[in-house]
mmCIF file of C-alpha atoms in Angstrom:
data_model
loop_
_atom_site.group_PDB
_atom_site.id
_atom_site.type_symbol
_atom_site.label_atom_id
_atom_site.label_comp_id
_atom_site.label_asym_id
_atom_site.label_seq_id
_atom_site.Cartn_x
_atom_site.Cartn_y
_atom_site.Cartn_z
ATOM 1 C CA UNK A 1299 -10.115 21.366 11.643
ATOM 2 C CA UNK A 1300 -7.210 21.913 13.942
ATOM 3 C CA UNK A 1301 -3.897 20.366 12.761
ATOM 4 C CA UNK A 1302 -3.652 18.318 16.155
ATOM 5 C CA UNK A 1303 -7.038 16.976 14.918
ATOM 6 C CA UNK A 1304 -6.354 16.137 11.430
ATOM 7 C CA UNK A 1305 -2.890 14.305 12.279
ATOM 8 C CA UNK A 1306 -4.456 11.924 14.933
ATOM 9 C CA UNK A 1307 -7.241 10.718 12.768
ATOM 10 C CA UNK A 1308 -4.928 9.850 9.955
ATOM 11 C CA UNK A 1309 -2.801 7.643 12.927
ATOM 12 C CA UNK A 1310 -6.042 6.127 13.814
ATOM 13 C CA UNK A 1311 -6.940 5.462 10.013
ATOM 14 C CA UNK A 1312 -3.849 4.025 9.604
ATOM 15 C CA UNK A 1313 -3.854 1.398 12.929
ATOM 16 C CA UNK A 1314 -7.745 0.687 11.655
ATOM 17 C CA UNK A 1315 -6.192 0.166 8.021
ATOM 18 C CA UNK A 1316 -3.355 -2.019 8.850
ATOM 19 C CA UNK A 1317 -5.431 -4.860 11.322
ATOM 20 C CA UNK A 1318 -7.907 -4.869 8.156
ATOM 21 C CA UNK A 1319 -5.461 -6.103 5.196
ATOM 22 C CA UNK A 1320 -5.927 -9.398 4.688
ATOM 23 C CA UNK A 1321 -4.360 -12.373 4.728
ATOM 24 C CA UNK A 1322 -1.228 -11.365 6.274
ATOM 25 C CA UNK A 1323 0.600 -13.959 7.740
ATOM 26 C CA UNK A 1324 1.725 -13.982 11.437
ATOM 27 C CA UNK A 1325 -0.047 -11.479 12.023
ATOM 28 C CA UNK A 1326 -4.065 -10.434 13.286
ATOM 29 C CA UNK A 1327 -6.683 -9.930 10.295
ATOM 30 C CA UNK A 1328 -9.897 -10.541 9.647
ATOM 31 C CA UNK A 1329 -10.174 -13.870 8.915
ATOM 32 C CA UNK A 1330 -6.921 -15.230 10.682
ATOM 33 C CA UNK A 1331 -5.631 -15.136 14.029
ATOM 34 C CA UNK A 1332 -2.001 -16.941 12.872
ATOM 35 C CA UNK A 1333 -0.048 -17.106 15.770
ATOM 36 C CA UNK A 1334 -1.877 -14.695 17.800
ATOM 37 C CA UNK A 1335 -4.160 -16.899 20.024
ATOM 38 C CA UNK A 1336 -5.146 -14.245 22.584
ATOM 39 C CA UNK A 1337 -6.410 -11.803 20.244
ATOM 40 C CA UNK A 1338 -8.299 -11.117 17.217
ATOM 41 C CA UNK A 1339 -9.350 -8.054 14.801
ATOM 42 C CA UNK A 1340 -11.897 -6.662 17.569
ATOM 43 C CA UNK A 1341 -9.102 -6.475 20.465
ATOM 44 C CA UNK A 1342 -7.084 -4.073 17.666
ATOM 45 C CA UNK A 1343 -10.097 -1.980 16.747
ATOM 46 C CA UNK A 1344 -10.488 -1.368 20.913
ATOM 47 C CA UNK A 1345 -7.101 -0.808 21.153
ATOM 48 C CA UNK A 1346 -6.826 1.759 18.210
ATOM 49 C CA UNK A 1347 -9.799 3.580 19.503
ATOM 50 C CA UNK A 1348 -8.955 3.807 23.112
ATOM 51 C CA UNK A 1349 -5.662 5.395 22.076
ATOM 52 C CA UNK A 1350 -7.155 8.197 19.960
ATOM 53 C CA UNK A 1351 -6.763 11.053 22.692
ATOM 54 C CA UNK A 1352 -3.532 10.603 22.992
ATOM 55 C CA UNK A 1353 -2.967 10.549 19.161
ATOM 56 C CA UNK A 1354 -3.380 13.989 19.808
ATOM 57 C CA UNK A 1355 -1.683 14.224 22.615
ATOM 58 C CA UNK A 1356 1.452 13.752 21.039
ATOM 59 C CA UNK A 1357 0.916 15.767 17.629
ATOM 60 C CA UNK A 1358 0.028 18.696 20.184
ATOM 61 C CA UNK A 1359 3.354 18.324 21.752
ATOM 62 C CA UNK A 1360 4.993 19.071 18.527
ATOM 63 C CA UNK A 1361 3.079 21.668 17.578
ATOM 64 C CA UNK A 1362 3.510 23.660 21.223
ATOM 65 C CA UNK A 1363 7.363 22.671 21.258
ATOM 66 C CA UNK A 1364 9.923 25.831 20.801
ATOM 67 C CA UNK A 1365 13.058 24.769 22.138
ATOM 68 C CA UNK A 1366 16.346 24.236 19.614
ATOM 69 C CA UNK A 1367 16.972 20.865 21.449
ATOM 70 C CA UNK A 1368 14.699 18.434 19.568
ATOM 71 C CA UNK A 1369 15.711 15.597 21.965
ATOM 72 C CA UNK A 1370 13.717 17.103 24.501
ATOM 73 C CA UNK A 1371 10.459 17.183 22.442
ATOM 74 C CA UNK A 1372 11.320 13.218 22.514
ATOM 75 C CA UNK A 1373 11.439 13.436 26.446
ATOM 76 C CA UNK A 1374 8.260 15.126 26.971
ATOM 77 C CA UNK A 1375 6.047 12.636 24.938
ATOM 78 C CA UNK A 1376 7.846 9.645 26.501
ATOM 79 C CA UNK A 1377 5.069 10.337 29.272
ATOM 80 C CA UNK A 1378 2.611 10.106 27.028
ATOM 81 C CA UNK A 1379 3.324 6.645 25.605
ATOM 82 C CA UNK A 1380 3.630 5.630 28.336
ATOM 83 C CA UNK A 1381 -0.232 6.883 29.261
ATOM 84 C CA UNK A 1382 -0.996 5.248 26.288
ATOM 85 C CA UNK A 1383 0.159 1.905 27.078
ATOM 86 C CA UNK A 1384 -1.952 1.709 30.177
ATOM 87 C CA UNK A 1385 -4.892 2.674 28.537
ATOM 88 C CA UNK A 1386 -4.506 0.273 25.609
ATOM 89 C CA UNK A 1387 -3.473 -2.537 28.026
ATOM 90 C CA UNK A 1388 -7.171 -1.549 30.316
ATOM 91 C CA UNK A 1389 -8.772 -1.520 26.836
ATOM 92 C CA UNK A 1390 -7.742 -5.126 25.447
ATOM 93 C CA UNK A 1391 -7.480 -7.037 29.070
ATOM 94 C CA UNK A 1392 -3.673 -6.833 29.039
ATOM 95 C CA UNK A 1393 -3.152 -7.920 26.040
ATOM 96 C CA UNK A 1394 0.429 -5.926 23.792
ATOM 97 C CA UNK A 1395 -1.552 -4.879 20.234
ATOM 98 C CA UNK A 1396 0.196 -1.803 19.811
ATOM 99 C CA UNK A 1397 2.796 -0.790 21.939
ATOM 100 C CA UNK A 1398 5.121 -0.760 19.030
ATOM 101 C CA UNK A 1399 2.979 1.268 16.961
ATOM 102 C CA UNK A 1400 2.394 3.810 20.145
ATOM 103 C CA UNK A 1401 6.142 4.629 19.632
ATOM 104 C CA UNK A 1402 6.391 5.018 16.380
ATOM 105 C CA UNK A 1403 3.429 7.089 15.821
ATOM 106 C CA UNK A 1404 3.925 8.937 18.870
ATOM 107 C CA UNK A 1405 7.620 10.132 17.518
ATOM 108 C CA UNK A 1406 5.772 10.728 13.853
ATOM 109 C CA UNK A 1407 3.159 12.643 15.304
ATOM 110 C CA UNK A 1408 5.212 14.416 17.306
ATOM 111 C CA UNK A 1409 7.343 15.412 14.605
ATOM 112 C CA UNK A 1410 4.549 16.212 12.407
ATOM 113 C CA UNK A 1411 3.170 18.273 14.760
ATOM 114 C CA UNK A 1412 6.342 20.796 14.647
ATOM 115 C CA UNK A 1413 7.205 20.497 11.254
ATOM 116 C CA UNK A 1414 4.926 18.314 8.720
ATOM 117 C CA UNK A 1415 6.950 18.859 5.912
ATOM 118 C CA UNK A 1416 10.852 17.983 7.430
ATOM 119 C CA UNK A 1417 9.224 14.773 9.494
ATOM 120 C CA UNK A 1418 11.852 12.307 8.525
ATOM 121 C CA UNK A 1419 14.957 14.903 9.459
ATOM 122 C CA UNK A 1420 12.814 16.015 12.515
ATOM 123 C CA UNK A 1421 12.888 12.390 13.401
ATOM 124 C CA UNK A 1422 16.638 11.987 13.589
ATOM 125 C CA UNK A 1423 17.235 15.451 15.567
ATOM 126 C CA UNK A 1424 14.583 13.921 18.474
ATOM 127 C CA UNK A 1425 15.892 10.759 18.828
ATOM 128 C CA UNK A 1426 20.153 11.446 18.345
ATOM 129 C CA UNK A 1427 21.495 9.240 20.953
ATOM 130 C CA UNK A 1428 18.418 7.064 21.680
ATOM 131 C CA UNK A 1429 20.058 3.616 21.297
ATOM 132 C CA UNK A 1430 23.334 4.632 22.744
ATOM 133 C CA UNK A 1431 21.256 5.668 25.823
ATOM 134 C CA UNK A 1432 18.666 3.368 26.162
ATOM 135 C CA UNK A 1433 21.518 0.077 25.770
ATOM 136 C CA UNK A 1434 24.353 1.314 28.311
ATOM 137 C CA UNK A 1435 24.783 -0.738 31.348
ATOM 138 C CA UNK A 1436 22.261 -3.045 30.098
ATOM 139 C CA UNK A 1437 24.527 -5.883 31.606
ATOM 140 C CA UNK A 1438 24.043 -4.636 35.277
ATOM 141 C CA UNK A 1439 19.878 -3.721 34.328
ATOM 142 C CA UNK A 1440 17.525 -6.416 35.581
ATOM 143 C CA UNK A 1441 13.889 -7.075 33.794
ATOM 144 C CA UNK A 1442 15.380 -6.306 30.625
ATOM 145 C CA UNK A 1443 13.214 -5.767 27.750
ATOM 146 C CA UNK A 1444 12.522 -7.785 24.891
ATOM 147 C CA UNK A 1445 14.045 -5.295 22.787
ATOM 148 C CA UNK A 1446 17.500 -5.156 25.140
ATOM 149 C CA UNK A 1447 17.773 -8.739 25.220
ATOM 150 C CA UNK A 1448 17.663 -8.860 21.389
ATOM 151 C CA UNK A 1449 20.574 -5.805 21.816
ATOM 152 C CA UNK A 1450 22.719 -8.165 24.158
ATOM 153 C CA UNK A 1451 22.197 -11.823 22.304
ATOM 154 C CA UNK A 1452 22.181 -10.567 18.249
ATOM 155 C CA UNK A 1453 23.321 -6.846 18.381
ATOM 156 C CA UNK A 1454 19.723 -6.041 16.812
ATOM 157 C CA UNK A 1455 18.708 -2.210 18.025
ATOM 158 C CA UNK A 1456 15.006 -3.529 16.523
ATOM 159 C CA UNK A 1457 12.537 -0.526 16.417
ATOM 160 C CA UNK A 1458 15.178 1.901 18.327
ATOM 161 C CA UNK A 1459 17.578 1.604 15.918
ATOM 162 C CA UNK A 1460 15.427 2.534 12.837
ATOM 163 C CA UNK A 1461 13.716 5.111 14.551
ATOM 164 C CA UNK A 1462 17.041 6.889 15.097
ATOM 165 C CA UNK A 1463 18.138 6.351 11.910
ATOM 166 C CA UNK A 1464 14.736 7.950 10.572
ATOM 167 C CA UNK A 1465 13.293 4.972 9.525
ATOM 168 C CA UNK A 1466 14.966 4.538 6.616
ATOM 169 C CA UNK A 1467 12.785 1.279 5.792
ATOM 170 C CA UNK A 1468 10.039 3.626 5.614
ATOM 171 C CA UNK A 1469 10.605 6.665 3.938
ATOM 172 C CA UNK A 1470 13.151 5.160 1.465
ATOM 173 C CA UNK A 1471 11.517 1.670 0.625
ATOM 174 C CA UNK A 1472 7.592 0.939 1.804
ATOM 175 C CA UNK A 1473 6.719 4.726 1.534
ATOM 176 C CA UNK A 1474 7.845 5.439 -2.124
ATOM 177 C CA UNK A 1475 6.350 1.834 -2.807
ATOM 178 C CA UNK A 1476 3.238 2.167 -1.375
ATOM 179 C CA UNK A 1477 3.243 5.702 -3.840
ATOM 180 C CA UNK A 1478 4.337 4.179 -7.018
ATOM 181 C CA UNK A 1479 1.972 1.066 -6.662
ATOM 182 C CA UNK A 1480 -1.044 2.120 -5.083
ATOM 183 C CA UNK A 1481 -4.036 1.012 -7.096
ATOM 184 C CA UNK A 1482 -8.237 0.503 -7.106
ATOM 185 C CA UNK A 1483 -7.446 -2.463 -4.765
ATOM 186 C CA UNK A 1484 -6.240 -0.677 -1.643
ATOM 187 C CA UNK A 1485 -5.683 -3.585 0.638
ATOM 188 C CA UNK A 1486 -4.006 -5.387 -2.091
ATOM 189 C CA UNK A 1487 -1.325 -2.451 -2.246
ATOM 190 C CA UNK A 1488 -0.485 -2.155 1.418
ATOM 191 C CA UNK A 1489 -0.324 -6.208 1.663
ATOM 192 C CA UNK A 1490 2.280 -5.666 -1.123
ATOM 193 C CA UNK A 1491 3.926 -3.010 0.716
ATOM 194 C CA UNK A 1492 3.816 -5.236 3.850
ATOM 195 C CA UNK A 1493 6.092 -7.572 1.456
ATOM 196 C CA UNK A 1494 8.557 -5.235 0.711
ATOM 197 C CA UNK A 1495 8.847 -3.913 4.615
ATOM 198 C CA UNK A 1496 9.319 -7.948 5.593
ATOM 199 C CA UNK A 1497 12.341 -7.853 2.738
ATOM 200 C CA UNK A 1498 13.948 -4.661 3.811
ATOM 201 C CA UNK A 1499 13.744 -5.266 7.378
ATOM 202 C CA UNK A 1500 15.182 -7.415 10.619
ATOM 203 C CA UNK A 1501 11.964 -7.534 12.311
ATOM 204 C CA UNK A 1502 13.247 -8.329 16.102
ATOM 205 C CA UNK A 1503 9.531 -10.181 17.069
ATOM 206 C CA UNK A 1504 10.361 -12.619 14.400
ATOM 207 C CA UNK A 1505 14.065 -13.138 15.918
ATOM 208 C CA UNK A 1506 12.368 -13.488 19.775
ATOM 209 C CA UNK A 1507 10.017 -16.173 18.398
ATOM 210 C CA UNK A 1508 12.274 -18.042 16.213
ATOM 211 C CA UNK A 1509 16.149 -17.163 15.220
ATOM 212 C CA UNK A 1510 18.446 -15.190 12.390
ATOM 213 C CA UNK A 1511 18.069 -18.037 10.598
ATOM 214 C CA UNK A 1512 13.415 -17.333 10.928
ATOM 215 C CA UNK A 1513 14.109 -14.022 9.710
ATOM 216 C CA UNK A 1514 16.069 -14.829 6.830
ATOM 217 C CA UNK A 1515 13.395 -17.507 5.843
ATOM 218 C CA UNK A 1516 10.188 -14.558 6.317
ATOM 219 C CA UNK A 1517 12.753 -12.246 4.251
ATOM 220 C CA UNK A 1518 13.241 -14.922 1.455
ATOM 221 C CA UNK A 1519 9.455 -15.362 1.228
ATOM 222 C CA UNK A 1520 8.424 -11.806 0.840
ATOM 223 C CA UNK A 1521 11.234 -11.159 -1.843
ATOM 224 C CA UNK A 1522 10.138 -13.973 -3.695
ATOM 225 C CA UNK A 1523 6.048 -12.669 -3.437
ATOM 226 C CA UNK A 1524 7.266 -9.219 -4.881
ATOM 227 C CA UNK A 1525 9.343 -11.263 -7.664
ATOM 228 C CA UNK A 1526 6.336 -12.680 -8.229
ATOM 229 C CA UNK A 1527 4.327 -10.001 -9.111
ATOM 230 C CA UNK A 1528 3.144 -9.499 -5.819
ATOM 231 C CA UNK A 1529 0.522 -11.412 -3.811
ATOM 232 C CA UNK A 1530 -2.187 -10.640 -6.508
ATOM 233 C CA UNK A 1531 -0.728 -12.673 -8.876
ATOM 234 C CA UNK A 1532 -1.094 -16.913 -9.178
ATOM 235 C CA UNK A 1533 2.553 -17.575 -7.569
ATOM 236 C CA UNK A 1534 2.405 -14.257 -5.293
ATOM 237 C CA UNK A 1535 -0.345 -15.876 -3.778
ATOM 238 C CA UNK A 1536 0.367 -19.434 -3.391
ATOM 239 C CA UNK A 1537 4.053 -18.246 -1.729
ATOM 240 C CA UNK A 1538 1.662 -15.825 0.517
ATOM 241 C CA UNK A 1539 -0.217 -19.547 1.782
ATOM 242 C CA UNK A 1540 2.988 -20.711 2.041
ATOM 243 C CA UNK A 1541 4.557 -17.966 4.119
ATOM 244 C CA UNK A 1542 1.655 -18.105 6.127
ATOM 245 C CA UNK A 1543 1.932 -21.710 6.941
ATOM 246 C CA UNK A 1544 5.909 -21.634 7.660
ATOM 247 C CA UNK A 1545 5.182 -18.745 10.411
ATOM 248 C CA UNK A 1546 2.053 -20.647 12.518
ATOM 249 C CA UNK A 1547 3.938 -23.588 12.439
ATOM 250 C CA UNK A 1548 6.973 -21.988 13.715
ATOM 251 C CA UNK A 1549 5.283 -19.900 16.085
ATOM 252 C CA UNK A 1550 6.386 -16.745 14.401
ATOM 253 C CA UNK A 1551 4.861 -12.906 14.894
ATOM 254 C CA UNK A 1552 5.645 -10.261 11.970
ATOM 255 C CA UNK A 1553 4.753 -7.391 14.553
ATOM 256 C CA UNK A 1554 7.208 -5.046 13.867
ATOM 257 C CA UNK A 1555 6.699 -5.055 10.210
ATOM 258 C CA UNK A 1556 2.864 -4.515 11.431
ATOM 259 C CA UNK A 1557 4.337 -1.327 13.171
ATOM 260 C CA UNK A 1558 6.343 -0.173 10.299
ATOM 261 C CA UNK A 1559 3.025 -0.890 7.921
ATOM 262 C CA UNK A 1560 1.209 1.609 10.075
ATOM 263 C CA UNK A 1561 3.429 4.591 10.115
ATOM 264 C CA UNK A 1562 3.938 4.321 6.136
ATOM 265 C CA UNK A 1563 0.062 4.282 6.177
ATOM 266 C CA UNK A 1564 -0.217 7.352 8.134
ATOM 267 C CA UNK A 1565 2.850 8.952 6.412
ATOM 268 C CA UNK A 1566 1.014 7.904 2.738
ATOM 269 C CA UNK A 1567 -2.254 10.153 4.391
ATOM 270 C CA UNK A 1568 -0.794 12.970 5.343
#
């Protein structure tokens, strides 16, 4: 099986995996819609599967790319996501499941693509300069984007930000986690890891629904599941109900720890 092959089914595995754990709260599963009125776990499954050519798409791009300038292997699958988006927006009837995750995976993929076993270092070299780009003269821009508005009102870089960094959250908290405590009970483990992502990180679509003072709250809650014993366990899982509850009744969406869930699933698979 080509490489370009075996990299975009593990992306797809992981989108399929992550809309499947269950319950997660203020965010699509199963059995819950939370917050998410306009969707449910069939919209993500068409999304996921309309996006599987371009999966490959941008894992090809890596593997063809032989410049020195890794920032331009970042410019020439920008095109690409941007494909993507239209064909997941066609797919779900304009509904946003995964544009998030099209970034993230399309930079992993990408990355994997040229060098599977350096992804996280291959990360940084693509993206140096991304937020210091992308957030310049964002005072003068009009139709800013969710993202840039969280830049001008909190100083939050959101999913920009950690990508540039190399997603730290990832490969040094939810990925060794997801390692050390994966068990028979699969979905249990990555709802745990879900936990610890929520703790490590300043999810931006919790700040746009609510405030700081939301993501603190969502942040307290997930440390005190993992305390716990993790949302197996009797208290893990009455705090889980409880989480849950505090985010529909605040309106609250934990999409970007969604995202970051997905690329530690794919990066656990490869």
């Amino acid at each position: 099986m080509e490489l370009k092959t075996q990299l975009a089914n593990k992306a797809l595995k992981a989108l399929l995996y992550e809309v499947d754990v269950q319950p997660k709260p203020g965010l699509v599963d199963p059995v819950d819609h939370s917050t998410h009125l306009d969707m449910d776990v069939f919209t993500f499954i068409d999304s996921a599967v309309s996006l599987r050519p371009y999966l490959e798409e941008f894992a090809q791009a890596g593997i063809d790319f032989k410049g020195n300038d890794l920032t331009e292997l970042f410019k020439s699958i920008r095109p690409i996501g941007i494909k993507a988006e239209k064909t997941m927006f066609a797919a779900t009837g304009g509904i946003n499941t995964h544009k998030g995750a099209i970034f993230s995976l399309g930079i992993l993929l990408a990355a994997a693509g040229y060098d599977v076993d350096d992804i996280q270092q291959t990360t940084k070299k693509m993206l140096k300069g991304l937020t210091e780009n992308d957030f310049k003269d964002l005072d003068t821009k009009k139709n800013l984007t969710n993202g840039e508005k969280m830049y001008l009102k909190y100083g939050i870089t959101g999913i920009r930000g950690e990508a540039e960094k190399g997603y730290p959250v990832v490969f040094e908290k939810s990925l060794p986690y997801l390692k050390n405590h994966f068990g028979n009970d699969f979905g249990m483990s990555l709802l745990d890891t879900l936990m610890m992502i929520v703790s490590e990180s300043y999810d931006s679509n919790v700040v746009k629904r609510g405030n700081l003072d939301s993501l603190k709250n969502v942040q307290k809650y997930a440390q005190d599941i993992l305390s716990k014993g993790g949302c197996s366990s009797s208290e893990g899982h009455e705090l889980l109900a409880d989480m849950n509850s505090y985010c529909t009744e605040n309106n609250l969406s934990l999409g970007g720890s969604a995202d970051l869930l997905i690329i530690t699933i794919f990066l656990f698979l490869l």
